Coordinates of N, CA and C in Angstrom, one line a residue:
X1 N 0.8 -1.2 0.0 CA 0.0 0.0 0.0 C 0.9 1.2 0.0
X2 N 0.6 2.2 -0.8 CA 1.4 3.4 -0.9 C 1.0 4.3 0.3
X3 N 2.0 5.0 0.8 CA 1.8 5.9 1.9 C 1.0 7.1 1.5
X4 N 0.0 7.6 2.2 CA -0.8 8.7 1.8 C 0.0 10.0 1.8
X5 N -0.2 10.7 0.8 CA 0.5 12.0 0.6 C -0.4 13.1 1.2
X6 N 0.2 13.9 2.1 CA -0.5 15.0 2.7 C -1.1 16.0 1.7
X7 N -0.4 16.1 0.6 CA -0.8 17.1 -0.4 C -2.2 16.7 -1.0
X8 N -2.5 15.4 -1.0 CA -3.7 14.9 -1.6 C -4.9 14.8 -0.6
X9 N -4.5 15.0 0.7 CA -5.5 14.9 1.8 C -6.5 16.0 1.8
X10 N -7.7 15.8 2.2 CA -8.7 16.9 2.2 C -8.2 18.0 3.2
X11 N -8.5 19.2 2.9 CA -8.1 20.3 3.8 C -8.8 20.3 5.1
X12 N -8.0 20.5 6.2 CA -8.5 20.5 7.5 C -9.4 21.8 7.8
X13 N -10.4 21.6 8.6 CA -11.2 22.7 9.0 C -11.6 22.5 10.5
X14 N -10.8 23.0 11.4 CA -11.2 22.9 12.8 C -10.7 21.7 13.5
X15 N -11.1 21.5 14.8 CA -10.6 20.4 15.7 C -11.1 19.1 15.3
X16 N -12.2 19.0 14.6 CA -12.8 17.7 14.2 C -12.6 17.5 12.7
X17 N -12.7 16.2 12.3 CA -12.5 15.9 10.9 C -13.7 16.3 10.1
X18 N -13.5 16.7 8.9 CA -14.5 17.0 7.9 C -15.1 15.6 7.4
X19 N -16.2 15.7 6.7 CA -16.8 14.5 6.1 C -15.8 13.8 5.2
X20 N -15.1 14.7 4.3 CA -14.2 14.1 3.4 C -13.0 13.5 4.1
X21 N -12.5 14.1 5.2 CA -11.4 13.5 5.9 C -11.8 12.2 6.6
X22 N -13.0 12.1 7.1 CA -13.5 10.8 7.7 C -13.5 9.7 6.7
X23 N -13.9 10.1 5.5 CA -14.0 9.1 4.4 C -12.5 8.6 4.0
X24 N -11.6 9.6 4.0 CA -10.2 9.2 3.6 C -9.6 8.4 4.8
X25 N -9.9 8.8 6.0 CA -9.4 8.1 7.2 C -9.7 6.6 7.1
X26 N -11.0 6.4 7.0 CA -11.5 5.0 7.0 C -11.1 4.2 5.7
X27 N -11.0 4.9 4.6 CA -10.6 4.3 3.4 C -9.2 3.7 3.5
X28 N -8.3 4.5 4.2 CA -6.9 4.0 4.4 C -6.9 2.8 5.3
X29 N -7.6 2.9 6.4 CA -7.6 1.7 7.3 C -8.2 0.5 6.6
X30 N -9.2 0.7 5.8 CA -9.8 -0.5 5.0 C -8.8 -1.0 4.0
X31 N -8.0 -0.1 3.5 CA -7.0 -0.6 2.5 C -6.0 -1.5 3.0
X32 N -5.5 -1.3 4.3 CA -4.5 -2.2 4.9 C -5.1 -3.4 5.5
X33 N -6.5 -3.4 5.8 CA -7.1 -4.5 6.4 C -8.6 -4.6 5.8
X34 N -8.7 -5.2 4.6 CA -10.0 -5.2 4.0 C -11.1 -5.9 4.7
X35 N -10.8 -7.0 5.4 CA -11.8 -7.8 6.1 C -11.4 -7.9 7.6
X36 N -11.6 -6.9 8.3 CA -11.2 -6.9 9.8 C -12.1 -7.7 10.6
X37 N -11.6 -8.3 11.7 CA -12.4 -9.0 12.6 C -11.7 -9.0 14.0
X38 N -12.4 -9.5 15.0 CA -11.9 -9.6 16.3 C -10.7 -10.5 16.4
X39 N -9.8 -10.2 17.4 CA -8.7 -11.0 17.7 C -9.0 -12.1 18.7
X40 N -10.2 -12.0 19.3 CA -10.7 -13.1 20.1 C -11.0 -14.4 19.3
X41 N -10.6 -15.5 19.7 CA -10.8 -16.8 19.0 C -12.1 -17.4 19.3
X42 N -12.9 -17.7 18.3 CA -14.2 -18.3 18.5 C -14.6 -19.1 17.3
X43 N -15.6 -20.0 17.5 CA -16.1 -20.8 16.3 C -17.6 -20.7 16.2
X44 N -18.2 -20.2 17.3 CA -19.7 -20.1 17.3 C -20.1 -18.8 18.0
X45 N -21.3 -18.3 17.8 CA -21.7 -17.1 18.5 C -21.6 -17.2 20.0
X46 N -21.9 -18.4 20.6 CA -21.8 -18.5 22.0 C -20.3 -18.4 22.5
X47 N -19.4 -19.0 21.7 CA -18.0 -18.9 22.1 C -17.5 -17.4 22.1
X48 N -18.0 -16.7 21.1 CA -17.6 -15.2 21.1 C -18.2 -14.5 22.3
X49 N -19.5 -14.8 22.6 CA -20.2 -14.1 23.7 C -19.4 -14.3 25.0
X50 N -19.0 -15.6 25.2 CA -18.3 -15.9 26.5 C -16.9 -15.2 26.4
X51 N -16.2 -15.2 25.3 CA -14.9 -14.6 25.2 C -15.0 -13.1 25.5
X52 N -16.0 -12.5 25.0 CA -16.2 -11.0 25.2 C -16.5 -10.7 26.7
X53 N -17.3 -11.5 27.3 CA -17.6 -11.4 28.7 C -16.3 -11.5 29.5
X54 N -15.5 -12.5 29.2 CA -14.2 -12.7 29.9 C -13.2 -11.6 29.6
X55 N -13.3 -10.9 28.5 CA -12.3 -9.9 28.1 C -12.4 -8.6 28.8
X56 N -13.4 -8.4 29.6 CA -13.4 -7.1 30.4 C -12.2 -7.0 31.3
X57 N -11.5 -5.9 31.1 CA -10.3 -5.7 31.9 C -9.2 -6.8 31.8
X58 N -9.2 -7.4 30.6 CA -8.3 -8.4 30.3 C -7.9 -8.3 28.8
X59 N -6.7 -8.9 28.5 CA -6.3 -8.8 27.1 C -6.9 -10.0 26.3
X60 N -7.0 -9.7 25.0 CA -7.5 -10.8 24.1 C -6.5 -12.0 24.1
X61 N -5.3 -11.7 24.2 CA -4.3 -12.8 24.3 C -4.5 -13.7 25.5
X62 N -4.8 -13.1 26.6 CA -5.0 -13.8 27.9 C -6.3 -14.6 27.8
X63 N -7.4 -14.0 27.2 CA -8.7 -14.7 27.1 C -8.5 -15.9 26.1
X64 N -7.8 -15.7 25.0 CA -7.6 -16.8 24.1 C -6.9 -18.0 24.7
X65 N -5.9 -17.7 25.6 CA -5.2 -18.8 26.3 C -6.2 -19.6 27.2
X66 N -7.1 -18.9 27.8 CA -8.1 -19.5 28.7 C -9.1 -20.3 27.9
X67 N -9.7 -19.7 26.9 CA -10.7 -20.4 26.1 C -10.2 -21.6 25.3
X68 N -8.9 -21.6 25.0 CA -8.3 -22.8 24.4 C -8.3 -24.0 25.3
X69 N -8.3 -23.7 26.6 CA -8.4 -24.8 27.5 C -9.9 -25.1 27.8
X70 N -10.7 -24.1 27.8 CA -12.1 -24.3 28.2 C -13.0 -24.9 27.1
X71 N -12.9 -24.4 25.9 CA -13.9 -24.7 24.8 C -13.8 -26.2 24.4
X72 N -12.6 -26.9 24.4 CA -12.6 -28.3 24.1 C -13.4 -29.1 25.1
X73 N -13.6 -28.6 26.3 CA -14.4 -29.3 27.3 C -15.8 -28.9 27.4
X74 N -16.1 -27.6 27.2 CA -17.4 -27.0 27.3 C -17.5 -25.8 26.4
X75 N -18.3 -25.8 25.4 CA -18.5 -24.7 24.5 C -19.9 -24.4 24.1
X76 N -20.9 -24.9 25.0 CA -22.3 -24.6 24.8 C -22.8 -24.2 26.2
X77 N -23.9 -23.5 26.2 CA -24.5 -23.1 27.6 C -24.7 -24.3 28.5
X78 N -25.3 -25.4 28.0 CA -25.6 -26.5 28.8 C -24.3 -27.2 29.3
X79 N -23.3 -27.3 28.4 CA -22.0 -27.9 28.7 C -21.3 -27.1 29.8
X80 N -21.4 -25.8 29.8 CA -20.8 -25.0 30.9 C -21.6 -25.2 32.2
X81 N -22.9 -25.2 32.1 CA -23.7 -25.5 33.3 C -23.3 -26.8 33.9
X82 N -23.1 -27.8 33.0 CA -22.7 -29.2 33.5 C -21.3 -29.2 34.1
X83 N -20.5 -28.3 33.6 CA -19.1 -28.2 34.1 C -19.1 -27.7 35.5
X84 N -20.0 -26.7 35.7 CA -20.1 -26.1 37.1 C -19.2 -24.9 37.3
X85 N -19.6 -24.1 38.3 CA -18.9 -22.8 38.5 C -17.5 -23.1 39.0
X86 N -17.3 -24.0 39.9 CA -15.9 -24.2 40.5 C -15.0 -24.7 39.4
X87 N -15.4 -25.6 38.6 CA -14.5 -26.1 37.5 C -14.3 -24.9 36.5
X88 N -15.3 -24.2 36.2 CA -15.1 -23.0 35.3 C -14.1 -22.1 35.8
X89 N -14.1 -21.8 37.1 CA -13.2 -20.9 37.7 C -11.7 -21.4 37.5
X90 N -11.5 -22.7 37.6 CA -10.2 -23.2 37.4 C -9.7 -23.0 36.0
X91 N -10.6 -23.1 35.0 CA -10.2 -22.9 33.6 C -9.9 -21.5 33.2
X92 N -10.5 -20.5 34.0 CA -10.3 -19.1 33.6 C -9.6 -18.4 34.7
X93 N -8.9 -19.1 35.6 CA -8.3 -18.4 36.7 C -7.1 -17.5 36.4
X94 N -6.6 -17.6 35.2 CA -5.5 -16.7 34.7 C -6.1 -15.4 34.3
X95 N -7.4 -15.2 34.2 CA -8.0 -13.9 33.7 C -8.4 -13.1 35.0
X96 N -8.2 -11.8 34.9 CA -8.6 -11.0 36.0 C -10.1 -11.0 36.3
X97 N -10.4 -10.9 37.5 CA -11.8 -10.9 38.0 C -12.5 -12.2 37.7
X98 N -11.8 -13.3 37.7 CA -12.3 -14.6 37.2 C -13.5 -15.1 38.1
X99 N -13.4 -14.8 39.4 CA -14.5 -15.3 40.2 C -15.9 -14.6 39.8
X100 N -15.9 -13.3 39.6 CA -17.1 -12.6 39.2 C -17.5 -13.1 37.8
X101 N -16.5 -13.2 36.9 CA -16.9 -13.6 35.6 C -17.4 -15.0 35.5
X102 N -16.9 -15.9 36.3 CA -17.5 -17.2 36.3 C -18.9 -17.2 36.8
X103 N -19.2 -16.4 37.8 CA -20.6 -16.3 38.3 C -21.5 -15.8 37.1
X104 N -21.0 -14.8 36.5 CA -21.8 -14.2 35.4 C -22.0 -15.2 34.2
X105 N -21.0 -15.9 33.9 CA -21.1 -16.8 32.8 C -22.1 -17.9 33.1
X106 N -22.0 -18.5 34.3 CA -23.0 -19.5 34.7 C -24.4 -19.0 34.7
X107 N -24.6 -17.8 35.2 CA -25.9 -17.2 35.2 C -26.4 -16.9 33.8
X108 N -25.5 -16.4 32.9 CA -25.9 -16.1 31.5 C -26.3 -17.4 30.8
X109 N -25.5 -18.5 31.1 CA -25.8 -19.8 30.4 C -27.1 -20.3 30.9
X110 N -27.5 -20.1 32.1 CA -28.8 -20.6 32.6 C -29.9 -19.9 31.9
X111 N -29.8 -18.6 31.7 CA -30.8 -17.8 31.0 C -30.9 -18.2 29.5
X112 N -29.7 -18.5 28.9 CA -29.7 -18.9 27.5 C -30.4 -20.2 27.3
X113 N -30.2 -21.1 28.2 CA -30.8 -22.4 28.2 C -32.3 -22.3 28.4
X114 N -32.7 -21.6 29.5 CA -34.1 -21.5 29.9 C -35.0 -20.6 29.0
X115 N -34.4 -19.6 28.5 CA -35.2 -18.6 27.8 C -34.9 -18.5 26.3
X116 N -33.8 -19.0 25.8 CA -33.5 -18.9 24.4 C -33.1 -20.2 23.7
X117 N -33.4 -21.3 24.3 CA -33.1 -22.6 23.7 C -31.7 -22.8 23.5
X118 N -30.8 -22.2 24.3 CA -29.4 -22.4 24.2 C -28.7 -21.6 23.1
X119 N -29.5 -20.7 22.5 CA -28.9 -19.9 21.4 C -28.7 -18.5 21.8
X120 N -27.7 -17.8 21.2 CA -27.4 -16.4 21.5 C -28.4 -15.6 20.8
X121 N -29.2 -14.7 21.5 CA -30.2 -13.9 20.9 C -29.6 -12.8 20.0
X122 N -30.3 -12.4 19.0 CA -29.8 -11.3 18.1 C -30.4 -10.0 18.6
X123 N -31.2 -10.0 19.6 CA -31.9 -8.8 20.1 C -31.0 -8.1 21.1
X124 N -30.8 -6.8 21.0 CA -30.0 -6.1 21.9 C -30.5 -6.2 23.4
X125 N -31.8 -6.0 23.6 CA -32.3 -6.0 24.9 C -32.1 -7.4 25.6
X126 N -32.3 -8.4 24.8 CA -32.1 -9.8 25.3 C -30.6 -10.0 25.7
X127 N -29.7 -9.5 24.8 CA -28.3 -9.6 25.1 C -27.9 -8.9 26.4
X128 N -28.4 -7.7 26.5 CA -28.0 -6.9 27.7 C -28.7 -7.3 29.0
X129 N -29.7 -8.2 28.8 CA -30.3 -8.8 30.0 C -29.5 -9.9 30.6
X130 N -28.5 -10.4 29.9 CA -27.6 -11.5 30.3 C -26.6 -10.9 31.3
X131 N -26.4 -11.6 32.4 CA -25.3 -11.2 33.4 C -24.0 -11.1 32.8
X132 N -23.3 -10.0 33.0 CA -22.0 -9.8 32.5 C -22.0 -9.2 31.1
X133 N -23.1 -8.9 30.6 CA -23.2 -8.3 29.2 C -23.8 -6.9 29.3
X134 N -23.0 -5.9 29.0 CA -23.5 -4.5 28.9 C -23.6 -4.1 27.4
X135 N -23.7 -2.8 27.2 CA -23.9 -2.3 25.9 C -22.7 -2.6 25.0
X136 N -21.5 -2.5 25.5 CA -20.3 -2.7 24.7 C -20.2 -4.2 24.3
X137 N -20.4 -5.1 25.2 CA -20.4 -6.6 24.8 C -21.5 -6.9 23.8
X138 N -22.7 -6.3 24.0 CA -23.8 -6.6 23.1 C -23.4 -6.0 21.7
X139 N -22.8 -4.9 21.6 CA -22.4 -4.3 20.3 C -21.3 -5.2 19.6
X140 N -20.4 -5.8 20.4 CA -19.4 -6.7 19.8 C -20.1 -7.9 19.1
X141 N -21.0 -8.5 19.9 CA -21.7 -9.6 19.4 C -22.6 -9.3 18.2
X142 N -23.4 -8.2 18.3 CA -24.2 -7.8 17.2 C -23.4 -7.5 15.9
X143 N -22.3 -6.9 16.1 CA -21.5 -6.5 14.9 C -20.7 -7.7 14.3
X144 N -20.0 -8.4 15.2 CA -19.1 -9.5 14.7 C -19.9 -10.8 14.3
X145 N -20.9 -11.1 15.0 CA -21.6 -12.4 14.7 C -22.8 -12.1 13.8
X146 N -23.5 -11.1 14.0 CA -24.8 -10.9 13.2 C -24.7 -9.8 12.2
X147 N -23.5 -9.2 12.0 CA -23.3 -8.2 10.9 C -24.1 -7.0 11.1
X148 N -24.4 -6.6 12.3 CA -25.2 -5.3 12.6 C -24.2 -4.2 12.6
X149 N -24.6 -3.0 12.1 CA -23.8 -1.8 12.2 C -23.7 -1.2 13.6
X150 N -22.9 -1.8 14.4 CA -22.7 -1.4 15.8 C -21.3 -1.2 16.1
X151 N -21.0 -0.3 17.0 CA -19.6 0.0 17.4 C -19.5 -0.1 18.9
X152 N -18.6 -0.9 19.4 CA -18.4 -1.1 20.8 C -17.2 -0.2 21.2
X153 N -17.5 0.9 21.9 CA -16.4 1.8 22.2 C -15.7 1.4 23.4
X154 N -14.5 0.9 23.2 CA -13.6 0.5 24.3 C -12.6 1.6 24.5
X155 N -11.6 1.4 25.4 CA -10.6 2.4 25.6 C -9.8 2.8 24.3
X156 N -9.6 1.8 23.5 CA -8.9 2.1 22.2 C -9.7 3.0 21.3
X157 N -10.9 2.7 21.1 CA -11.8 3.5 20.2 C -12.0 4.9 20.8
X158 N -12.2 4.9 22.1 CA -12.4 6.2 22.8 C -11.2 7.1 22.6
X159 N -10.0 6.6 22.8 CA -8.8 7.3 22.6 C -8.6 7.8 21.1
X160 N -8.8 6.9 20.2 CA -8.6 7.2 18.8 C -9.6 8.3 18.3
X161 N -10.8 8.1 18.8 CA -11.9 9.0 18.3 C -11.6 10.4 18.8
X162 N -11.2 10.6 20.1 CA -10.9 11.9 20.7 C -9.6 12.4 20.2
X163 N -8.6 11.6 20.1 CA -7.2 12.1 19.8 C -7.2 12.6 18.3
X164 N -7.8 11.8 17.4 CA -7.6 12.2 16.0 C -8.6 13.3 15.6
X165 N -9.7 13.5 16.4 CA -10.7 14.4 15.9 C -11.8 13.7 15.1
X166 N -11.8 12.3 15.0 CA -12.8 11.6 14.3 C -14.1 11.7 14.9
X167 N -14.3 11.6 16.2 CA -15.6 11.7 16.9 C -15.4 12.0 18.3
X168 N -15.0 13.2 18.7 CA -14.7 13.5 20.1 C -16.0 13.4 20.9
X169 N -15.8 13.0 22.1 CA -16.9 12.9 23.1 C -16.4 12.8 24.5
X170 N -17.3 13.2 25.5 CA -16.8 13.2 26.8 C -16.9 11.8 27.5
X171 N -17.7 10.9 26.9 CA -17.8 9.6 27.5 C -18.0 8.6 26.3
X172 N -18.0 7.3 26.7 CA -18.1 6.3 25.6 C -19.4 6.3 24.8
X173 N -20.5 6.6 25.5 CA -21.8 6.7 24.8 C -21.8 7.8 23.8
X174 N -21.2 9.0 24.3 CA -21.2 10.2 23.4 C -20.4 9.9 22.1
X175 N -19.2 9.2 22.3 CA -18.4 8.8 21.2 C -19.1 7.8 20.3
X176 N -19.7 6.8 20.9 CA -20.5 5.8 20.1 C -21.5 6.5 19.2
X177 N -22.3 7.4 19.9 CA -23.4 8.0 19.1 C -22.9 8.9 18.0
X178 N -21.7 9.6 18.3 CA -21.2 10.4 17.2 C -20.6 9.6 16.1
X179 N -19.9 8.5 16.4 CA -19.4 7.6 15.4 C -20.5 7.1 14.5
X180 N -21.6 6.7 15.1 CA -22.7 6.2 14.3 C -23.3 7.3 13.4
X181 N -23.1 8.6 13.8 CA -23.6 9.6 12.9 C -22.7 10.0 11.8
X182 N -21.4 10.0 12.1 CA -20.4 10.6 11.1 C -19.8 9.5 10.2
X183 N -19.8 8.3 10.6 CA -19.2 7.2 9.7 C -20.1 6.9 8.6
X184 N -19.6 7.0 7.3 CA -20.5 6.6 6.2 C -20.9 5.1 6.2
X185 N -22.1 4.9 5.7 CA -22.6 3.5 5.7 C -21.7 2.4 5.3
X186 N -20.9 2.8 4.2 CA -20.0 1.7 3.6 C -18.9 1.3 4.6
X187 N -18.7 2.0 5.7 CA -17.6 1.6 6.6 C -18.2 1.1 8.0
X188 N -19.5 1.2 8.2 CA -20.0 0.9 9.5 C -19.8 -0.5 10.0
X189 N -19.8 -1.5 9.1 CA -19.5 -2.9 9.6 C -18.1 -3.1 10.0
X190 N -17.2 -2.5 9.4 CA -15.8 -2.7 9.7 C -15.2 -1.7 10.7
X191 N -15.8 -0.6 10.9 CA -15.2 0.5 11.7 C -14.9 0.1 13.1
X192 N -15.7 -0.7 13.7 CA -15.4 -1.2 15.1 C -14.0 -1.8 15.2
X193 N -13.8 -2.7 14.2 CA -12.5 -3.5 14.3 C -11.3 -2.6 13.8
X194 N -11.5 -1.8 12.8 CA -10.4 -0.9 12.3 C -10.0 0.0 13.4
X195 N -10.9 0.6 14.1 CA -10.5 1.6 15.1 C -9.9 0.9 16.3
X196 N -10.3 -0.2 16.8 CA -9.7 -1.0 17.9 C -8.3 -1.3 17.5
X197 N -8.1 -1.9 16.3 CA -6.8 -2.3 15.9 C -5.8 -1.2 15.7
X198 N -6.3 -0.1 15.2 CA -5.5 1.1 15.1 C -5.1 1.7 16.4
X199 N -6.0 1.6 17.4 CA -5.6 2.1 18.7 C -4.7 1.1 19.5
X200 N -4.8 -0.2 19.2 CA -4.0 -1.2 19.9 C -2.6 -1.2 19.4
X201 N -2.4 -1.0 18.0 CA -1.1 -1.2 17.5 C -0.4 0.0 16.9
X202 N -1.1 1.1 16.7 CA -0.5 2.3 16.1 C -0.8 3.5 17.0
X203 N -2.0 3.8 17.3 CA -2.4 5.0 18.1 C -2.4 4.6 19.5
X204 N -1.3 4.1 20.0 CA -1.2 3.6 21.4 C -1.2 4.7 22.4
X205 N -1.6 4.4 23.6 CA -1.9 5.4 24.7 C -0.6 6.2 25.0
X206 N 0.4 5.5 25.4 CA 1.6 6.2 25.9 C 2.5 6.8 24.8
X207 N 2.7 6.0 23.8 CA 3.6 6.5 22.7 C 3.0 6.0 21.3
X208 N 2.1 6.8 20.8 CA 1.6 6.5 19.5 C 2.7 6.4 18.4
X209 N 2.5 5.5 17.5 CA 3.5 5.3 16.4 C 3.2 6.2 15.2
X210 N 3.2 7.5 15.5 CA 2.8 8.5 14.4 C 3.6 8.4 13.1
X211 N 4.9 8.2 13.2 CA 5.7 8.1 11.9 C 5.2 7.1 11.0
X212 N 4.7 6.0 11.5 CA 4.2 4.9 10.6 C 2.7 4.9 10.4
X213 N 2.0 5.9 10.9 CA 0.6 5.9 10.9 C 0.1 6.4 9.5
X214 N -0.8 5.6 8.9 CA -1.3 5.9 7.5 C -2.3 7.0 7.5
X215 N -2.7 7.5 8.7 CA -3.7 8.6 8.7 C -3.1 9.8 9.4
X216 N -1.8 9.9 9.6 CA -1.2 10.9 10.4 C -1.5 12.3 9.9
X217 N -1.6 12.5 8.6 CA -1.8 13.8 8.0 C -3.3 14.3 8.3
X218 N -4.2 13.4 8.6 CA -5.6 13.7 8.9 C -5.8 14.0 10.3
X219 N -4.9 13.5 11.2 CA -5.1 13.4 12.6 C -4.9 14.8 13.2
X220 N -5.7 15.1 14.2 CA -5.7 16.4 14.9 C -4.8 16.4 16.2
X221 N -4.2 15.3 16.5 CA -3.3 15.1 17.7 C -2.2 16.1 17.6
X222 N -2.0 16.9 18.6 CA -1.0 18.0 18.6 C 0.4 17.5 19.0
X223 N 0.4 16.4 19.8 CA 1.7 15.9 20.3 C 2.2 14.7 19.5
X224 N 2.2 14.7 18.2 CA 2.6 13.5 17.5 C 4.1 13.2 17.8
X225 N 4.3 11.9 17.8 CA 5.7 11.4 18.0 C 6.5 11.6 16.7
X226 N 7.7 11.8 16.8 CA 8.6 12.1 15.7 C 9.4 11.0 15.3
X227 N 9.9 11.0 14.1 CA 10.8 9.9 13.6 C 10.6 9.7 12.1
X228 N 11.4 8.9 11.5 CA 11.3 8.7 10.1 C 10.2 7.7 9.8
X229 N 9.3 8.1 8.8 CA 8.2 7.2 8.4 C 8.8 6.2 7.5

């Protein structure tokens, strides 16, 4: 992929990106990753749901290590109920807050079995009614599994949106609502993953890798790191 030339970038106007800049920003992220997806490992909607519940205040790498042990033994709601909470805790004990997460997973599995026939619901309200599932987790499932235009604003997306001027907001819901307004329809399905990955590997919290950033000329961040691109 050729590096973007600042001369060809849309002209800046103020602290937030213009519509043309947003299109250019997302086009470049799409160019380097045409089919983005989560880094959590899963084979079924249920496996993803559980992985996302476990990922709160934990890394995807750590969650994947735990689910690689868990899923060969139990990867359905009923199988996890049969496994039991104590055994579940042992399998996820390397993940932070594993005691509370185990309780939530068991409670969520019971609801899935009793109210949804063991299937992950596609309805937001039903998802958010599951223990351990908030709006962010529901958005991940709706977007990644069901192809819904939803954006789960985590710390990476919150930082990228505010730092770059893509969609500034004082809290995660304000950023989510603004992203849903300003992102063109053609990018809505992939935006969630592009922004997370950009924040995780390029627009990092302590030392963003600005010299190698493909959207650096569009970014409003005043304290860009220096170096040769």
